PDB file of C-alpha atoms in Angstrom:
ATOM      1  CA  MET I  22      -4.170 104.243  64.421  1.00  0.00           C
ATOM      2  CA  GLU I  23      -1.728 103.501  61.560  1.00  0.00           C
ATOM      3  CA  LYS I  24       0.571 101.489  64.036  1.00  0.00           C
ATOM      4  CA  MET I  25      -2.439  99.602  64.926  1.00  0.00           C
ATOM      5  CA  VAL I  26      -3.254  98.784  61.395  1.00  0.00           C
ATOM      6  CA  LYS I  27       0.123  97.688  60.685  1.00  0.00           C
ATOM      7  CA  LYS I  28       0.204  95.283  63.311  1.00  0.00           C
ATOM      8  CA  MET I  29      -3.296  93.717  62.381  1.00  0.00           C
ATOM      9  CA  LYS I  30      -1.912  93.172  58.965  1.00  0.00           C
ATOM     10  CA  LYS I  31       1.303  91.554  60.348  1.00  0.00           C
ATOM     11  CA  SER I  32      -0.430  89.546  62.775  1.00  0.00           C
ATOM     12  CA  MET I  33      -2.918  88.095  59.725  1.00  0.00           C
ATOM     13  CA  PHE I  34      -0.095  87.407  57.774  1.00  0.00           C
ATOM     14  CA  MET I  35       1.493  85.351  60.254  1.00  0.00           C
ATOM     15  CA  PHE I  36      -1.671  83.444  61.172  1.00  0.00           C
ATOM     16  CA  CYS I  37      -2.038  82.778  57.193  1.00  0.00           C
ATOM     17  CA  ALA I  38       1.392  81.444  56.804  1.00  0.00           C
ATOM     18  CA  GLY I  39       1.020  79.186  59.974  1.00  0.00           C
ATOM     19  CA  LEU I  40      -2.251  77.580  58.697  1.00  0.00           C
ATOM     20  CA  LEU I  41      -0.213  77.083  55.118  1.00  0.00           C
ATOM     21  CA  LEU I  42       2.637  75.295  57.151  1.00  0.00           C
ATOM     22  CA  LEU I  43       0.339  73.277  59.146  1.00  0.00           C
ATOM     23  CA  GLY I  44      -1.599  72.123  55.886  1.00  0.00           C
ATOM     24  CA  TRP I  45       1.644  71.209  54.205  1.00  0.00           C
ATOM     25  CA  LEU I  46       3.051  69.186  57.258  1.00  0.00           C
ATOM     26  CA  PHE I  47      -0.060  67.302  58.238  1.00  0.00           C
ATOM     27  CA  ALA I  48      -1.799  66.858  54.560  1.00  0.00           C
ATOM     28  CA  PRO I  49      -2.350  62.938  53.731  1.00  0.00           C
ATOM     29  CA  GLU I  50       0.564  61.452  51.791  1.00  0.00           C
ATOM     30  CA  LEU I  51      -0.386  60.606  48.429  1.00  0.00           C
ATOM     31  CA  PRO I  52       1.616  58.774  45.772  1.00  0.00           C
ATOM     32  CA  GLY I  53       4.292  61.188  44.455  1.00  0.00           C
ATOM     33  CA  ALA I  54       3.335  64.005  47.124  1.00  0.00           C
ATOM     34  CA  GLY I  55       6.327  65.873  48.031  1.00  0.00           C
ATOM     35  CA  CYS I  56       7.940  66.046  44.502  1.00  0.00           C
ATOM     36  CA  PRO I  57       6.751  67.124  41.087  1.00  0.00           C
ATOM     37  CA  ALA I  58       4.562  64.432  39.589  1.00  0.00           C
ATOM     38  CA  VAL I  59       6.173  62.853  36.376  1.00  0.00           C
ATOM     39  CA  VAL I  60       3.661  63.048  33.546  1.00  0.00           C
ATOM     40  CA  SER I  61       4.137  61.458  30.057  1.00  0.00           C
ATOM     41  CA  ALA I  62       2.621  64.000  27.673  1.00  0.00           C
ATOM     42  CA  LYS I  63       0.698  62.308  25.043  1.00  0.00           C
ATOM     43  CA  VAL I  64       2.516  62.775  21.634  1.00  0.00           C
ATOM     44  CA  SER I  65       0.508  64.531  18.982  1.00  0.00           C
ATOM     45  CA  SER I  66      -0.316  63.150  15.799  1.00  0.00           C
ATOM     46  CA  ARG I  67       1.373  66.137  13.957  1.00  0.00           C
ATOM     47  CA  THR I  68       4.249  65.571  15.970  1.00  0.00           C
ATOM     48  CA  LYS I  69       4.374  61.799  15.308  1.00  0.00           C
ATOM     49  CA  ARG I  70       3.964  62.570  11.563  1.00  0.00           C
ATOM     50  CA  LYS I  71       6.973  65.366  11.834  1.00  0.00           C
ATOM     51  CA  ALA I  72       9.282  62.561  13.234  1.00  0.00           C
ATOM     52  CA  ALA I  73       8.582  60.145  10.525  1.00  0.00           C
ATOM     53  CA  ALA I  74       9.231  62.645   7.998  1.00  0.00           C
ATOM     54  CA  ALA I  75      12.509  63.650   9.811  1.00  0.00           C
ATOM     55  CA  TYR I  76      13.543  60.000  10.240  1.00  0.00           C
ATOM     56  CA  ARG I  77      13.176  59.286   6.281  1.00  0.00           C
ATOM     57  CA  GLU I  78      15.154  62.338   5.374  1.00  0.00           C
ATOM     58  CA  PHE I  79      17.783  61.261   7.941  1.00  0.00           C
ATOM     59  CA  MET I  80      17.862  57.805   6.389  1.00  0.00           C
ATOM     60  CA  ASP I  81      18.330  59.052   3.028  1.00  0.00           C
ATOM     61  CA  GLY I  82      21.283  60.925   3.936  1.00  0.00           C
ATOM     62  CA  THR I  83      23.231  57.931   5.790  1.00  0.00           C
ATOM     63  CA  ASP I  84      25.197  54.963   5.107  1.00  0.00           C
ATOM     64  CA  TYR I  85      23.303  52.707   7.753  1.00  0.00           C
ATOM     65  CA  THR I  86      22.226  49.035   6.506  1.00  0.00           C
ATOM     66  CA  TRP I  87      19.651  48.336   8.780  1.00  0.00           C
ATOM     67  CA  PHE I  88      16.726  50.426  10.720  1.00  0.00           C
ATOM     68  CA  CYS I  89      13.613  50.007  12.520  1.00  0.00           C
ATOM     69  CA  THR I  90      11.604  52.287  14.595  1.00  0.00           C
ATOM     70  CA  LEU I  91      10.211  51.523  18.203  1.00  0.00           C
ATOM     71  CA  ASP I  92       9.094  53.456  21.264  1.00  0.00           C
ATOM     72  CA  VAL I  93      11.995  52.391  23.365  1.00  0.00           C
ATOM     73  CA  ASP I  94      12.025  55.143  25.965  1.00  0.00           C
ATOM     74  CA  LYS I  95       8.101  54.685  26.258  1.00  0.00           C
ATOM     75  CA  ASP I  96       7.182  58.475  25.848  1.00  0.00           C
ATOM     76  CA  GLY I  97       4.608  57.871  23.294  1.00  0.00           C
ATOM     77  CA  MET I  98       7.005  58.644  20.198  1.00  0.00           C
ATOM     78  CA  LYS I  99       9.040  56.223  18.263  1.00  0.00           C
ATOM     79  CA  GLU I 100      13.009  56.361  17.857  1.00  0.00           C
ATOM     80  CA  LEU I 101      14.914  55.276  14.969  1.00  0.00           C
ATOM     81  CA  LEU I 102      17.107  52.220  15.568  1.00  0.00           C
ATOM     82  CA  VAL I 103      19.907  51.891  13.099  1.00  0.00           C
ATOM     83  CA  ALA I 104      23.023  49.467  12.573  1.00  0.00           C
ATOM     84  CA  TYR I 105      25.702  48.771  10.139  1.00  0.00           C
ATOM     85  CA  GLU I 106      26.734  45.209  10.867  1.00  0.00           C
ATOM     86  CA  GLN I 107      25.661  41.929   8.737  1.00  0.00           C
ATOM     87  CA  ARG I 108      24.206  40.961  12.340  1.00  0.00           C
ATOM     88  CA  PRO I 109      22.398  44.213  13.323  1.00  0.00           C
ATOM     89  CA  GLU I 110      21.466  43.083  16.587  1.00  0.00           C
ATOM     90  CA  ARG I 111      25.230  43.100  17.526  1.00  0.00           C
ATOM     91  CA  ILE I 112      25.673  46.809  17.465  1.00  0.00           C
ATOM     92  CA  LEU I 113      22.606  49.401  17.600  1.00  0.00           C
ATOM     93  CA  LEU I 114      22.650  53.103  17.520  1.00  0.00           C
ATOM     94  CA  VAL I 115      19.311  55.042  18.700  1.00  0.00           C
ATOM     95  CA  TYR I 116      18.260  58.519  17.249  1.00  0.00           C
ATOM     96  CA  LYS I 117      15.261  60.802  18.518  1.00  0.00           C
ATOM     97  CA  TYR I 118      13.325  63.309  16.960  1.00  0.00           C
ATOM     98  CA  ARG I 119      13.773  66.510  19.107  1.00  0.00           C
ATOM     99  CA  ARG I 120      12.703  70.030  18.647  1.00  0.00           C
ATOM    100  CA  GLY I 121      12.584  69.623  14.651  1.00  0.00           C
ATOM    101  CA  TYR I 122      16.238  67.593  14.539  1.00  0.00           C
ATOM    102  CA  VAL I 123      16.972  63.989  14.737  1.00  0.00           C
ATOM    103  CA  GLN I 124      19.547  63.268  17.367  1.00  0.00           C
ATOM    104  CA  ARG I 125      21.542  60.522  18.594  1.00  0.00           C
ATOM    105  CA  ILE I 126      20.665  59.596  22.132  1.00  0.00           C
ATOM    106  CA  GLY I 127      22.643  56.307  22.746  1.00  0.00           C
ATOM    107  CA  GLU I 128      23.931  53.036  21.443  1.00  0.00           C
ATOM    108  CA  ASP I 129      24.692  49.623  22.573  1.00  0.00           C
ATOM    109  CA  SER I 130      26.665  46.386  21.604  1.00  0.00           C
ATOM    110  CA  THR I 131      26.771  42.659  22.711  1.00  0.00           C
ATOM    111  CA  THR I 132      28.115  39.738  20.934  1.00  0.00           C
ATOM    112  CA  PHE I 133      25.249  37.908  22.143  1.00  0.00           C
ATOM    113  CA  GLY I 134      22.824  40.000  20.270  1.00  0.00           C
ATOM    114  CA  LEU I 135      20.362  42.797  21.323  1.00  0.00           C
ATOM    115  CA  VAL I 136      16.540  41.589  21.438  1.00  0.00           C
ATOM    116  CA  TYR I 137      13.348  43.336  22.056  1.00  0.00           C
ATOM    117  CA  SER I 138      11.237  42.527  25.194  1.00  0.00           C
ATOM    118  CA  LYS I 139       7.580  42.166  24.498  1.00  0.00           C
ATOM    119  CA  LYS I 140       7.113  42.336  28.625  1.00  0.00           C
ATOM    120  CA  THR I 141       9.195  45.375  29.241  1.00  0.00           C
ATOM    121  CA  LYS I 142       8.844  47.027  25.794  1.00  0.00           C
ATOM    122  CA  ARG I 143      12.404  47.776  25.916  1.00  0.00           C
ATOM    123  CA  ILE I 144      15.921  46.832  24.019  1.00  0.00           C
ATOM    124  CA  HIS I 145      17.666  44.067  26.139  1.00  0.00           C
ATOM    125  CA  GLY I 146      21.091  42.707  25.850  1.00  0.00           C
ATOM    126  CA  ARG I 147      22.706  39.406  27.114  1.00  0.00           C
ATOM    127  CA  TRP I 148      26.237  38.529  28.254  1.00  0.00           C
ATOM    128  CA  GLY I 149      27.842  35.460  29.868  1.00  0.00           C
ATOM    129  CA  GLY I 150      30.962  33.990  30.485  1.00  0.00           C
ATOM    130  CA  SER I 151      33.720  32.721  33.362  1.00  0.00           C
ATOM    131  CA  GLY I 152      30.834  31.620  35.353  1.00  0.00           C
ATOM    132  CA  SER I 153      28.786  34.921  35.434  1.00  0.00           C
ATOM    133  CA  VAL I 154      25.645  35.838  33.427  1.00  0.00           C
ATOM    134  CA  GLU I 155      24.161  39.369  32.563  1.00  0.00           C
ATOM    135  CA  ASP I 156      20.959  40.452  31.209  1.00  0.00           C
ATOM    136  CA  TRP I 157      20.178  44.118  30.988  1.00  0.00           C
ATOM    137  CA  TYR I 158      17.622  46.515  29.372  1.00  0.00           C
ATOM    138  CA  LEU I 159      18.304  50.159  28.154  1.00  0.00           C
ATOM    139  CA  THR I 160      17.104  53.285  29.656  1.00  0.00           C
ATOM    140  CA  PHE I 161      17.382  56.531  27.894  1.00  0.00           C
ATOM    141  CA  LYS I 162      17.946  59.419  30.271  1.00  0.00           C
ATOM    142  CA  GLY I 163      20.183  62.587  30.264  1.00  0.00           C
ATOM    143  CA  GLY I 164      20.792  62.063  26.474  1.00  0.00           C
ATOM    144  CA  GLU I 165      22.372  58.750  26.859  1.00  0.00           C
ATOM    145  CA  ALA I 166      21.763  55.067  26.920  1.00  0.00           C
ATOM    146  CA  ARG I 167      22.143  53.164  30.375  1.00  0.00           C
ATOM    147  CA  ARG I 168      22.038  49.723  31.247  1.00  0.00           C
ATOM    148  CA  VAL I 169      19.911  48.093  34.052  1.00  0.00           C
ATOM    149  CA  TYR I 170      21.230  45.042  35.149  1.00  0.00           C
ATOM    150  CA  LEU I 171      20.158  41.600  36.143  1.00  0.00           C
ATOM    151  CA  SER I 172      23.080  39.611  37.279  1.00  0.00           C
ATOM    152  CA  LYS I 173      24.498  36.435  38.419  1.00  0.00           C
ATOM    153  CA  ILE I 174      27.716  36.678  39.618  1.00  0.00           C
ATOM    154  CA  GLU I 175      30.366  34.098  40.528  1.00  0.00           C
ATOM    155  CA  GLU I 176      31.837  35.357  43.812  1.00  0.00           C
ATOM    156  CA  ARG I 177      33.858  32.771  45.318  1.00  0.00           C
ATOM    157  CA  VAL I 178      34.517  29.305  45.023  1.00  0.00           C
ATOM    158  CA  VAL I 179      33.899  26.893  48.342  1.00  0.00           C
ATOM    159  CA  ASN I 180      34.927  23.118  48.155  1.00  0.00           C
ATOM    160  CA  GLY I 181      35.316  23.507  44.476  1.00  0.00           C
ATOM    161  CA  ARG I 182      31.906  24.528  43.885  1.00  0.00           C
ATOM    162  CA  PRO I 183      31.010  28.273  42.613  1.00  0.00           C
ATOM    163  CA  VAL I 184      28.948  30.477  45.096  1.00  0.00           C
ATOM    164  CA  TYR I 185      27.105  33.093  43.020  1.00  0.00           C
ATOM    165  CA  GLY I 186      25.707  36.370  43.878  1.00  0.00           C
ATOM    166  CA  TYR I 187      22.024  37.639  42.491  1.00  0.00           C
ATOM    167  CA  TYR I 188      21.546  41.161  41.636  1.00  0.00           C
ATOM    168  CA  TYR I 189      18.853  43.380  39.988  1.00  0.00           C
ATOM    169  CA  LYS I 190      19.186  47.264  39.539  1.00  0.00           C
ATOM    170  CA  GLY I 191      22.343  47.356  41.649  1.00  0.00           C
ATOM    171  CA  ARG I 192      20.771  45.228  44.683  1.00  0.00           C
ATOM    172  CA  ARG I 193      21.158  42.038  45.758  1.00  0.00           C
ATOM    173  CA  ILE I 194      18.248  39.684  45.635  1.00  0.00           C
ATOM    174  CA  SER I 195      17.412  36.054  46.086  1.00  0.00           C
ATOM    175  CA  ALA I 196      18.300  33.264  43.627  1.00  0.00           C
ATOM    176  CA  LYS I 197      14.620  32.443  43.566  1.00  0.00           C
ATOM    177  CA  SER I 198      13.737  35.993  42.450  1.00  0.00           C
ATOM    178  CA  TYR I 199      16.629  36.213  39.983  1.00  0.00           C
ATOM    179  CA  ARG I 200      15.096  32.926  38.346  1.00  0.00           C
ATOM    180  CA  ARG I 201      11.986  34.195  38.160  1.00  0.00           C
ATOM    181  CA  LYS I 202      12.935  37.362  36.404  1.00  0.00           C
ATOM    182  CA  LYS I 203      15.422  35.712  34.193  1.00  0.00           C
ATOM    183  CA  ASN I 204      12.665  33.350  32.848  1.00  0.00           C
ATOM    184  CA  SER I 205      10.225  35.912  32.367  1.00  0.00           C
ATOM    185  CA  TRP I 206      12.435  37.987  30.301  1.00  0.00           C
ATOM    186  CA  ASN I 207      13.752  34.964  28.209  1.00  0.00           C
ATOM    187  CA  LYS I 208      10.193  34.200  27.436  1.00  0.00           C
ATOM    188  CA  SER I 209       9.352  37.709  26.367  1.00  0.00           C
ATOM    189  CA  TYR I 210      12.418  38.219  24.103  1.00  0.00           C
ATOM    190  CA  VAL I 211      11.895  38.387  20.188  1.00  0.00           C
ATOM    191  CA  GLN I 212      14.286  39.387  17.399  1.00  0.00           C
ATOM    192  CA  LEU I 213      14.469  43.484  16.835  1.00  0.00           C
ATOM    193  CA  PRO I 214      12.331  43.945  13.617  1.00  0.00           C
ATOM    194  CA  MET I 215      15.238  45.210  11.747  1.00  0.00           C
ATOM    195  CA  HIS I 216      14.614  46.116   7.997  1.00  0.00           C
ATOM    196  CA  ARG I 217      17.197  46.346   5.142  1.00  0.00           C
ATOM    197  CA  THR I 218      17.968  50.177   4.125  1.00  0.00           C
ATOM    198  CA  SER I 219      16.405  50.637   0.893  1.00  0.00           C
ATOM    199  CA  TRP I 220      13.860  53.775  -0.417  1.00  0.00           C
ATOM    200  CA  ALA I 221      11.245  51.363  -0.554  1.00  0.00           C
ATOM    201  CA  ASN I 222      11.512  50.236   3.093  1.00  0.00           C
ATOM    202  CA  ILE I 223      12.169  53.402   4.447  1.00  0.00           C
ATOM    203  CA  ASN I 224       8.775  54.562   3.038  1.00  0.00           C
ATOM    204  CA  ARG I 225       7.127  51.402   4.130  1.00  0.00           C
ATOM    205  CA  TYR I 226       8.209  51.243   7.577  1.00  0.00           C
ATOM    206  CA  ILE I 227       8.789  54.688   8.676  1.00  0.00           C
ATOM    207  CA  ARG I 228       5.292  56.046   9.034  1.00  0.00           C
TER     208      ARG I 228
END
């Protein structure tokens, strides 16, 4: 009798396991199915106030000459952007409030000047020379800044005329697609809203 009960339990277990496997294999595919969904948690007002207070305290103890706050990693909380230069758009450092501390998460520089895109809501940079042109925007993953490029690269010369390759995110695209995205980005660019560092400005703009 005891052996029969064990066999029944084992058979029931195998039957249930089979049903679960079939459900997994033949379930309708949904966006994001098969991997954990990435959800941007809403940042509480309390956390935002703590971040602002931490940024004000941080700025009071540094010699950065320019600053502003923007949500450049699109997680719902503003980051602190700082610079030294007379032209602050050339070299930019980015800090973020994490677990009670202000931590540096990246930097970027270009002699052409960094800008802000109203379309992508990100920091963009530009560079050009020797027949090639590159635009990029910054992402912040793994605690560091990374560039995502839109490029027009001179690859060779045929009968005295340059032949270009067009790329976005490391993949070749058509000249038409390149021009469309390039024009769209250009129209969205505005200057970074940098402020001169002073105690009055820190209290006014870091809220």
